[in-house]
Short mmCIF file of C-alpha atoms and ligand atoms in Angstrom, two decimals:
data_model
loop_
_atom_site.label_atom_id
_atom_site.label_comp_id
_atom_site.label_asym_id
_atom_site.label_seq_id
_atom_site.Cartn_x
_atom_site.Cartn_y
_atom_site.Cartn_z
CA UNK A 569 0.00 0.00 0.00
CA UNK A 570 1.47 3.36 -1.07
CA UNK A 571 0.41 6.51 0.80
CA UNK A 572 -0.24 9.40 -1.56
CA UNK A 573 -0.26 13.18 -1.15
CA UNK A 574 -2.00 14.68 -4.16
CA UNK A 575 -1.32 18.37 -4.80
CA UNK A 576 -3.72 19.97 -7.29
CA UNK A 577 -6.52 17.50 -6.54
CA UNK A 578 -9.30 19.73 -7.92
CA UNK A 579 -7.66 20.19 -11.33
CA UNK A 580 -7.78 18.15 -14.50
CA UNK A 581 -4.79 15.97 -13.58
CA UNK A 582 -5.94 15.80 -9.94
CA UNK A 583 -9.38 14.48 -10.85
CA UNK A 584 -7.88 11.90 -13.23
CA UNK A 585 -5.35 10.89 -10.58
CA UNK A 586 -8.15 10.33 -8.07
CA UNK A 587 -9.91 8.07 -10.61
CA UNK A 588 -6.72 5.97 -10.80
CA UNK A 589 -6.30 5.95 -7.00
CA UNK A 590 -9.93 4.94 -6.55
CA UNK A 591 -9.67 2.19 -9.16
CA UNK A 592 -6.61 0.81 -7.35
CA UNK A 593 -7.63 1.50 -3.77
CA UNK A 594 -6.07 -1.83 -2.79
CA UNK A 595 -2.65 -0.36 -3.75
CA UNK A 596 -2.92 3.35 -2.94
CA UNK A 597 -4.26 5.33 0.00
CA UNK A 598 -4.92 9.09 -0.23
CA UNK A 599 -3.45 10.69 2.89
CA UNK A 600 -3.53 14.36 1.87
CA UNK A 601 -5.05 16.62 -0.78
CA UNK A 602 -3.91 20.08 -1.86
CA UNK A 603 -6.09 22.42 -3.91
CA UNK A 604 -6.44 26.07 -4.82
CA UNK A 605 -9.84 27.64 -4.26
CA UNK A 606 -12.40 25.12 -5.55
CA UNK A 607 -13.65 24.14 -2.10
CA UNK A 608 -16.91 22.58 -3.30
CA UNK A 609 -14.96 20.00 -5.29
CA UNK A 610 -12.42 19.57 -2.51
CA UNK A 611 -15.16 19.00 0.08
CA UNK A 612 -16.59 16.21 -2.09
CA UNK A 613 -13.12 14.68 -2.41
CA UNK A 614 -12.65 14.84 1.38
CA UNK A 615 -15.92 12.96 1.86
CA UNK A 616 -14.91 10.33 -0.67
CA UNK A 617 -11.22 9.78 0.17
CA UNK A 618 -10.98 10.74 3.87
CA UNK A 619 -7.52 12.36 3.80
CA UNK A 620 -6.00 13.15 7.20
CA UNK A 621 -5.03 16.67 6.02
CA UNK A 622 -5.78 19.10 3.19
CA UNK A 623 -4.39 22.47 2.18
CA UNK A 624 -5.87 25.30 0.12
CA UNK A 625 -4.45 28.45 -1.43
CA UNK A 626 -5.15 31.02 1.29
CA UNK A 627 -6.47 31.60 4.81
CA UNK A 628 -9.86 32.85 3.66
CA UNK A 629 -10.46 29.72 1.55
CA UNK A 630 -9.34 27.54 4.46
CA UNK A 631 -11.87 29.28 6.67
CA UNK A 632 -14.66 28.71 4.12
CA UNK A 633 -13.69 25.06 3.77
CA UNK A 634 -13.76 24.49 7.53
CA UNK A 635 -17.37 25.75 7.44
CA UNK A 636 -18.24 23.52 4.54
CA UNK A 637 -16.78 20.07 4.92
CA UNK A 638 -18.77 17.61 6.92
CA UNK A 639 -16.48 16.00 9.49
CA UNK A 640 -14.37 18.74 11.03
CA UNK A 641 -12.53 16.45 13.42
CA UNK A 642 -11.15 13.96 10.94
CA UNK A 643 -9.24 16.23 8.59
CA UNK A 644 -6.73 18.99 9.31
CA UNK A 645 -7.13 22.10 7.08
CA UNK A 646 -3.95 23.99 6.21
CA UNK A 647 -3.29 26.79 3.75
CA UNK A 648 -0.69 28.55 1.63
CA UNK A 649 2.85 27.48 0.79
CA UNK A 650 3.47 26.30 4.34
CA UNK A 651 0.38 24.10 4.15
CA UNK A 652 1.34 22.55 0.80
CA UNK A 653 4.87 21.91 2.05
CA UNK A 654 3.51 20.25 5.19
CA UNK A 655 1.35 17.93 3.05
CA UNK A 656 4.25 17.16 0.72
CA UNK A 657 6.50 16.15 3.60
CA UNK A 658 4.05 14.26 5.86
CA UNK A 659 5.77 11.38 7.55
CA UNK A 660 3.24 8.80 6.29
CA UNK A 661 3.47 9.99 2.64
CA UNK A 662 5.40 7.73 0.26
CA UNK A 663 4.65 9.47 -3.04
CA UNK A 664 3.63 13.01 -3.87
CA UNK A 665 1.64 13.61 -7.04
CA UNK A 666 2.66 17.12 -8.05
CA UNK A 667 -0.23 18.46 -10.13
CA UNK A 668 -0.67 22.06 -9.08
CA UNK A 669 -0.75 24.63 -11.84
CA UNK A 670 2.25 26.90 -12.38
CA UNK A 671 5.18 28.13 -10.31
CA UNK A 672 3.21 27.53 -7.09
CA UNK A 673 4.18 23.86 -7.48
CA UNK A 674 7.93 24.41 -7.18
CA UNK A 675 8.44 24.75 -3.42
CA UNK A 676 6.13 21.88 -2.37
CA UNK A 677 7.64 19.58 -5.01
CA UNK A 678 11.20 20.46 -4.07
CA UNK A 679 10.37 20.06 -0.36
CA UNK A 680 8.87 16.62 -1.04
CA UNK A 681 12.08 15.50 -2.74
CA UNK A 682 14.23 16.94 0.04
CA UNK A 683 12.11 14.98 2.53
CA UNK A 684 12.85 11.76 0.61
CA UNK A 685 9.44 11.34 -1.05
CA UNK A 686 9.01 9.83 -4.48
CA UNK A 687 7.35 12.24 -6.88
CA UNK A 688 4.98 11.64 -9.79
CA UNK A 689 5.37 14.90 -11.66
CA UNK A 690 2.76 16.71 -13.74
CA UNK A 691 3.82 20.23 -12.71
CA UNK A 692 6.27 20.86 -15.55
CA UNK A 693 6.83 24.43 -14.32
CA UNK A 694 8.92 22.95 -11.48
CA UNK A 695 11.37 21.52 -14.02
CA UNK A 696 11.34 24.60 -16.24
CA UNK A 697 12.22 26.85 -13.31
CA UNK A 698 14.69 24.69 -11.45
CA UNK A 699 15.21 21.37 -13.28
CA UNK A 700 18.93 21.18 -12.49
CA UNK A 701 18.41 21.76 -8.76
CA UNK A 702 15.48 19.35 -8.64
CA UNK A 703 17.35 16.53 -10.39
CA UNK A 704 20.42 17.02 -8.20
CA UNK A 705 18.26 16.85 -5.05
CA UNK A 706 16.40 13.76 -6.31
CA UNK A 707 19.73 12.06 -6.95
CA UNK A 708 21.05 13.07 -3.53
CA UNK A 709 17.94 11.74 -1.76
CA UNK A 710 17.74 8.60 -3.94
CA UNK A 711 14.07 9.23 -4.75
CA UNK A 712 12.29 8.52 -8.00
CA UNK A 713 10.91 11.38 -10.06
CA UNK A 714 8.59 9.91 -12.66
CA UNK A 715 6.84 11.97 -15.33
CA UNK A 716 3.08 12.25 -15.72
CA UNK A 717 3.21 14.46 -18.80
CA UNK A 718 2.22 12.09 -21.63
CA UNK A 719 5.22 13.03 -23.81
CA UNK A 720 7.71 12.45 -21.00
CA UNK A 721 5.99 9.25 -20.00
CA UNK A 722 6.37 8.15 -23.63
CA UNK A 723 10.08 9.00 -23.61
CA UNK A 724 10.54 7.28 -20.25
CA UNK A 725 8.81 4.15 -21.57
CA UNK A 726 10.82 4.24 -24.82
CA UNK A 727 14.05 4.37 -22.80
CA UNK A 728 13.33 1.19 -20.84
CA UNK A 729 15.89 -1.50 -21.54
CA UNK A 730 18.21 0.85 -23.46
CA UNK A 731 21.35 2.76 -22.54
CA UNK A 732 21.17 6.55 -22.26
CA UNK A 733 24.53 6.87 -24.00
CA UNK A 734 22.97 5.30 -27.12
CA UNK A 735 20.32 8.02 -27.43
CA UNK A 736 20.86 10.24 -30.46
CA UNK A 737 17.83 12.44 -29.83
CA UNK A 738 14.27 12.45 -28.59
CA UNK A 739 11.31 13.61 -30.63
CA UNK A 740 8.54 15.31 -28.68
CA UNK A 741 5.22 15.31 -30.48
CA UNK A 742 2.79 18.22 -30.32
CA UNK A 743 -0.85 18.22 -31.39
CA UNK A 744 -0.32 21.69 -32.85
CA UNK A 745 -3.36 23.01 -30.98
CA UNK A 746 -6.49 24.54 -32.48
CA UNK A 747 -4.62 27.14 -34.60
CA UNK A 748 -2.20 24.84 -36.38
CA UNK A 749 -3.42 25.83 -39.83
CA UNK A 750 -4.31 29.47 -39.00
CA UNK A 751 -2.51 32.43 -40.57
CA UNK A 752 -1.02 35.08 -38.26
CA UNK A 753 -3.89 37.38 -39.30
CA UNK A 754 -6.40 34.77 -38.15
CA UNK A 755 -4.46 34.15 -34.93
CA UNK A 756 -4.61 37.87 -34.12
CA UNK A 757 -8.42 37.57 -33.91
CA UNK A 758 -8.85 34.46 -31.75
CA UNK A 759 -10.76 34.65 -28.45
CA UNK A 760 -10.10 32.78 -25.18
CA UNK A 761 -13.04 30.50 -26.08
CA UNK A 762 -11.39 29.59 -29.41
CA UNK A 763 -8.07 28.93 -27.69
CA UNK A 764 -9.64 26.84 -24.91
CA UNK A 765 -11.12 24.49 -27.50
CA UNK A 766 -8.27 21.96 -27.71
CA UNK A 767 -8.74 19.34 -30.44
CA UNK A 768 -7.57 16.25 -28.48
CA UNK A 769 -7.06 16.85 -24.75
CA UNK A 770 -9.33 18.12 -21.96
CA UNK A 771 -7.00 20.04 -19.63
CA UNK A 772 -6.88 23.01 -17.27
CA UNK A 773 -7.14 26.48 -18.86
CA UNK A 774 -3.48 27.52 -18.52
CA UNK A 775 -2.00 24.44 -20.19
CA UNK A 776 -4.73 24.58 -22.87
CA UNK A 777 -3.65 28.10 -23.82
CA UNK A 778 0.00 26.96 -23.65
CA UNK A 779 -0.93 24.22 -26.13
CA UNK A 780 -2.54 26.76 -28.46
CA UNK A 781 0.59 28.99 -28.42
CA UNK A 782 2.95 25.94 -28.47
CA UNK A 783 4.58 27.33 -25.31
CA UNK A 784 3.61 24.01 -23.79
CA UNK A 785 6.00 22.21 -26.15
CA UNK A 786 8.77 24.63 -25.25
CA UNK A 787 8.19 24.03 -21.54
CA UNK A 788 8.18 20.30 -22.22
CA UNK A 789 11.47 20.50 -24.11
CA UNK A 790 13.08 22.14 -21.07
CA UNK A 791 11.46 19.57 -18.77
CA UNK A 792 12.79 16.75 -20.98
CA UNK A 793 16.30 18.20 -20.98
CA UNK A 794 16.48 17.86 -17.21
CA UNK A 795 14.50 14.67 -16.74
CA UNK A 796 16.50 12.71 -19.30
CA UNK A 797 19.85 14.50 -19.01
CA UNK A 798 19.95 15.72 -22.62
CA UNK A 799 21.40 18.69 -24.47
CA UNK A 800 18.81 20.93 -26.08
CA UNK A 801 20.16 19.99 -29.52
CA UNK A 802 19.13 16.40 -28.79
CA UNK A 803 15.49 17.45 -28.51
CA UNK A 804 13.38 17.71 -31.66
CA UNK A 805 9.73 18.63 -31.94
CA UNK A 806 7.22 17.38 -34.49
CA UNK A 807 3.61 18.39 -34.86
CA UNK A 808 1.43 15.27 -34.87
CA UNK A 809 -2.22 16.36 -34.94
CA UNK A 810 -3.71 12.96 -33.99
CA UNK A 811 -1.94 12.84 -30.55
CA UNK A 812 -1.50 9.07 -30.80
CA UNK A 813 2.30 8.83 -30.91
CA UNK A 814 3.06 10.49 -27.58
CA UNK A 815 6.81 10.88 -28.30
CA UNK A 816 9.82 8.91 -29.53
CA UNK A 817 13.45 8.15 -28.83
CA UNK A 818 15.90 7.82 -31.72
CA UNK A 819 18.99 5.73 -30.95
CA UNK A 820 22.38 6.13 -32.61
CA UNK A 821 21.77 3.32 -35.11
CA UNK A 822 18.62 5.13 -36.30
CA UNK A 823 16.24 2.76 -34.46
CA UNK A 824 13.32 4.83 -33.24
CA UNK A 825 11.15 3.63 -30.36
CA UNK A 826 7.77 5.30 -29.85
CA UNK A 827 4.98 4.94 -27.32
CA UNK A 828 1.44 5.10 -28.69
CA UNK A 829 -1.91 5.20 -26.97
CA UNK A 830 -5.33 6.83 -26.86
CA UNK A 831 -5.00 10.40 -25.56
CA UNK A 832 -6.11 9.94 -21.94
CA UNK A 833 -4.05 11.17 -18.98
CA UNK A 834 -5.12 8.23 -16.82
CA UNK A 835 -2.55 6.11 -18.67
CA UNK A 836 0.59 8.15 -17.86
CA UNK A 837 -0.70 8.95 -14.36
CA UNK A 838 -1.17 5.26 -13.57
CA UNK A 839 2.23 4.38 -15.06
CA UNK A 840 4.02 7.01 -12.95
CA UNK A 841 2.41 5.47 -9.86
CA UNK A 842 2.78 1.81 -10.75
CA UNK A 843 6.08 1.72 -12.70
CA UNK A 844 7.27 -0.77 -13.91
CA UNK A 845 3.78 -2.29 -14.05
CA UNK A 846 1.11 -1.31 -16.61
CA UNK A 847 -2.22 -1.36 -14.81
CA UNK A 848 -5.47 -2.54 -16.38
CA UNK A 849 -8.00 0.21 -17.18
CA UNK A 850 -11.42 0.56 -18.79
CA UNK A 851 -10.28 2.78 -21.69
CA UNK A 852 -10.97 1.71 -25.28
CA UNK A 853 -7.89 0.17 -26.90
CA UNK A 854 -6.00 2.03 -29.59
CA UNK A 855 -7.68 1.28 -32.92
CA UNK A 856 -5.05 2.14 -35.52
CA UNK A 857 -7.08 0.46 -38.28
CA UNK A 858 -9.86 3.00 -38.02
CA UNK A 859 -7.46 5.92 -37.54
CA UNK A 860 -5.70 5.09 -40.83
CA UNK A 861 -3.42 8.15 -40.85
CA UNK A 862 -0.71 9.33 -38.50
CA UNK A 863 0.85 12.51 -39.83
CA UNK A 864 3.87 14.56 -38.78
CA UNK A 865 5.15 18.02 -39.72
CA UNK A 866 7.73 20.53 -38.51
CA UNK A 867 6.40 23.25 -36.19
CA UNK A 868 6.26 26.77 -37.63
CA UNK A 869 8.56 28.73 -35.31
CA UNK A 870 7.75 32.07 -36.95
CA UNK A 871 4.04 31.66 -36.36
CA UNK A 872 4.36 30.07 -32.92
CA UNK A 873 6.82 32.50 -31.38
CA UNK A 874 6.28 31.19 -27.83
CA UNK A 875 8.04 27.99 -28.83
CA UNK A 876 11.09 29.82 -30.13
CA UNK A 877 11.16 31.99 -27.00
CA UNK A 878 11.17 28.87 -24.82
CA UNK A 879 14.02 27.35 -26.83
CA UNK A 880 15.92 30.63 -26.55
CA UNK A 881 15.38 30.73 -22.76
CA UNK A 882 16.64 27.15 -22.53
CA UNK A 883 19.81 27.98 -24.43
CA UNK A 884 20.41 31.07 -22.26
CA UNK A 885 19.88 28.92 -19.16
CA UNK A 886 20.28 30.06 -15.54
CA UNK A 887 17.24 31.98 -14.34
CA UNK A 888 15.95 32.76 -17.87
CA UNK A 889 13.57 29.75 -18.11
CA UNK A 890 12.00 30.79 -14.77
CA UNK A 891 11.51 34.29 -16.21
CA UNK A 892 9.97 32.86 -19.38
CA UNK A 893 7.61 30.79 -17.22
CA UNK A 894 6.60 33.68 -14.96
CA UNK A 895 6.00 36.04 -17.89
CA UNK A 896 3.98 33.34 -19.62
CA UNK A 897 1.76 32.85 -16.56
CA UNK A 898 1.06 36.59 -16.45
CA UNK A 899 0.48 36.78 -20.22
CA UNK A 900 -1.87 33.76 -20.30
CA UNK A 901 -3.87 35.09 -17.40
CA UNK A 902 -4.13 38.52 -19.15
CA UNK A 903 -5.29 36.81 -22.35
CA UNK A 904 -7.88 34.74 -20.49
CA UNK A 905 -9.25 37.88 -18.85
CA UNK A 906 -9.32 39.61 -22.27
CA UNK A 907 -6.73 42.26 -21.38
CA UNK A 908 -4.49 41.30 -24.30
CA UNK A 909 -4.89 39.53 -27.61
CA UNK A 910 -3.47 36.11 -28.47
CA UNK A 911 -0.42 37.42 -30.31
CA UNK A 912 0.44 39.76 -27.43
CA UNK A 913 1.26 36.66 -25.32
CA UNK A 914 4.69 36.08 -26.95
CA UNK A 915 5.20 39.83 -27.23
CA UNK A 916 4.84 40.34 -23.47
CA UNK A 917 7.06 37.34 -22.70
CA UNK A 918 9.78 38.57 -25.06
CA UNK A 919 9.76 42.08 -23.57
CA UNK A 920 10.01 40.60 -20.05
CA UNK A 921 12.91 38.36 -21.07
CA UNK A 922 14.72 41.30 -22.64
CA UNK A 923 14.64 43.14 -19.32
CA UNK A 924 16.16 40.22 -17.37
CA UNK A 925 19.87 39.86 -16.69
CA UNK A 926 20.10 36.12 -16.04
CA UNK A 927 21.78 34.72 -12.95
CA UNK A 928 23.14 31.17 -12.70
CA UNK A 929 20.06 29.91 -10.79
CA UNK A 930 22.15 28.05 -8.25
CA UNK A 931 19.57 28.04 -5.46
CA UNK A 932 15.81 27.77 -5.17
CA UNK A 933 15.81 31.22 -3.54
CA UNK A 934 17.56 32.74 -6.56
CA UNK A 935 15.04 31.11 -8.89
CA UNK A 936 12.08 32.30 -6.78
CA UNK A 937 13.50 35.84 -6.77
CA UNK A 938 13.79 35.77 -10.57
CA UNK A 939 10.20 34.51 -10.77
CA UNK A 940 9.01 37.31 -8.50
CA UNK A 941 10.90 40.01 -10.37
CA UNK A 942 9.70 38.73 -13.76
CA UNK A 943 6.07 38.85 -12.59
CA UNK A 944 6.52 42.46 -11.49
CA UNK A 945 8.23 43.34 -14.80
CA UNK A 946 5.53 41.62 -16.86
CA UNK A 947 2.74 43.35 -14.91
CA UNK A 948 4.44 46.75 -15.36
CA UNK A 949 4.84 46.10 -19.10
CA UNK A 950 1.23 45.01 -19.27
CA UNK A 951 0.07 48.25 -17.66
CA UNK A 952 2.38 50.36 -19.85
CA UNK A 953 1.87 48.81 -23.28
CA UNK A 954 -1.46 47.02 -23.25
CA UNK A 955 -3.88 48.92 -21.05
CA UNK A 956 -6.84 50.76 -22.55
N1 LIG B 1923 -4.20 18.53 -17.79
C1 LIG B 1923 -3.34 17.79 -18.43
O1 LIG B 1923 -3.73 16.93 -19.23
C2 LIG B 1923 -1.85 17.93 -18.17
C3 LIG B 1923 -0.97 17.14 -18.90
C4 LIG B 1923 0.39 17.23 -18.63
C5 LIG B 1923 0.85 18.09 -17.66
N2 LIG B 1923 -0.04 18.88 -16.99
C6 LIG B 1923 0.49 19.79 -15.97
O2 LIG B 1923 -0.14 19.51 -14.74
C7 LIG B 1923 -0.32 20.71 -13.99
C8 LIG B 1923 -1.79 20.86 -13.67
O3 LIG B 1923 -2.51 20.97 -14.88
P1 LIG B 1923 -4.10 20.87 -14.93
O4 LIG B 1923 -4.47 20.82 -16.35
O5 LIG B 1923 -4.55 19.78 -14.02
O6 LIG B 1923 -4.48 22.29 -14.33
P2 LIG B 1923 -5.87 22.74 -13.67
O7 LIG B 1923 -6.99 21.89 -14.16
O8 LIG B 1923 -5.96 24.22 -13.85
O9 LIG B 1923 -5.65 22.40 -12.13
C9 LIG B 1923 -4.67 23.05 -11.38
C10 LIG B 1923 -4.74 22.62 -9.94
O10 LIG B 1923 -3.82 23.42 -9.21
C11 LIG B 1923 -4.55 24.19 -8.23
N3 LIG B 1923 -3.93 25.50 -8.15
C12 LIG B 1923 -3.85 26.45 -9.12
N4 LIG B 1923 -3.15 27.51 -8.67
C13 LIG B 1923 -2.81 27.22 -7.39
C14 LIG B 1923 -2.11 27.93 -6.38
N5 LIG B 1923 -1.59 29.17 -6.59
N6 LIG B 1923 -1.94 27.33 -5.18
C15 LIG B 1923 -2.43 26.09 -4.96
N7 LIG B 1923 -3.11 25.37 -5.87
C16 LIG B 1923 -3.29 25.94 -7.07
C17 LIG B 1923 -5.98 24.24 -8.72
O11 LIG B 1923 -6.85 24.49 -7.64
P3 LIG B 1923 -8.37 25.08 -7.78
O12 LIG B 1923 -8.89 24.62 -9.08
O13 LIG B 1923 -9.01 24.45 -6.58
O14 LIG B 1923 -8.26 26.56 -7.65
C18 LIG B 1923 -6.10 22.83 -9.29
O15 LIG B 1923 -6.27 21.90 -8.26
C19 LIG B 1923 0.25 21.83 -14.85
O16 LIG B 1923 1.57 22.06 -14.47
C20 LIG B 1923 0.20 21.26 -16.25
O17 LIG B 1923 1.18 21.81 -17.10
C21 LIG B 1923 -1.37 18.80 -17.21
#
């Protein structure tokens, strides 16, 4: 029986993770749940999974939750960073599922690793901001850090039984999002509703917008660099609109191993929790016969500028990827609240990056400071260039 702390339980990954944990309740026990502000959903989860502790984003939400959930004695309610860190480091926890959205996931995830917990990682922002520090800590503590992201799960699966030194490159696949065949003129007109309408995956709003701008693929490339100890020039990206080939590894003899599957996050979530076993599920099997076509094309870096900005941040290194990530969070949120247009997302990120003098990023504190400063810069740029 593995004891699980799930951070981000009310989100898209969180809800799918709970389905897996419920399906395999003979193998996993939920000991703690972390969420943001969706206390109605969290209260239902508390009733169903009986965690011994939960944490929410702020004191006010914690107060509201204490009023709402049924059995006040059985479950401790914590809040804020301190609360998430406490859940991530609980003595009884074996594995932390890190599925919060954004930079908020970094400190709890890093604390979990430092406390010797295994981590199943969905929160790619953790790796974008501080992948080198996270991997070094995981190595030091001897914990496993297994990816939930479907592309990284595919790479991880395609590496099994092979030697890392034989890897020539990895190929991350991208659906291309809803605007794959749009012109820049068309992209200038898209609304949040258009961008939230992802062709293949049902995900939280931030990652759905990141998929529409292709920033998501840039963040994933940086995540892959750290997770699999690669140079950026060993990471290629191909647009694959069907989202069936989740990614591939090319070895030095040209042999290419891919992982395929129906696009459903329950598969990589379950694998990260049950590795090396593949657990049974109720999903329909992959029916390649009726799909008929799997197509691949190069991404258009001129049209999808967020992807080139992410690759640029990766090659600059140090604190620049954390700045890219922070500026992107501000830009996506501004787009979702209709303060800026779709094409202003890369514009705001680029301006924020231009104002940053990167530091080596040798400590979590340095990375958090860069994140904080980048948010302030991006908000100031937003007010100066995009208001009214
Ligand atoms: N969805 C996918 O298919 C997918 C695939 C691969 C990787 N990922 C990664 O997984 C992570 C989660 O994605 P998602 O799609 O599940 O996002 P989501 O649906 O928006 O859920 C995010 C979760 O994080 C919580 N949260 C947000 N901001 C928070 C904060 N400041 N403090 C504490 N909790 C906070 C939310 O709480 P409330 O809703 O209660 O406010 C929710 O539980 C992201 O890093 C994403 O890139 C997702």
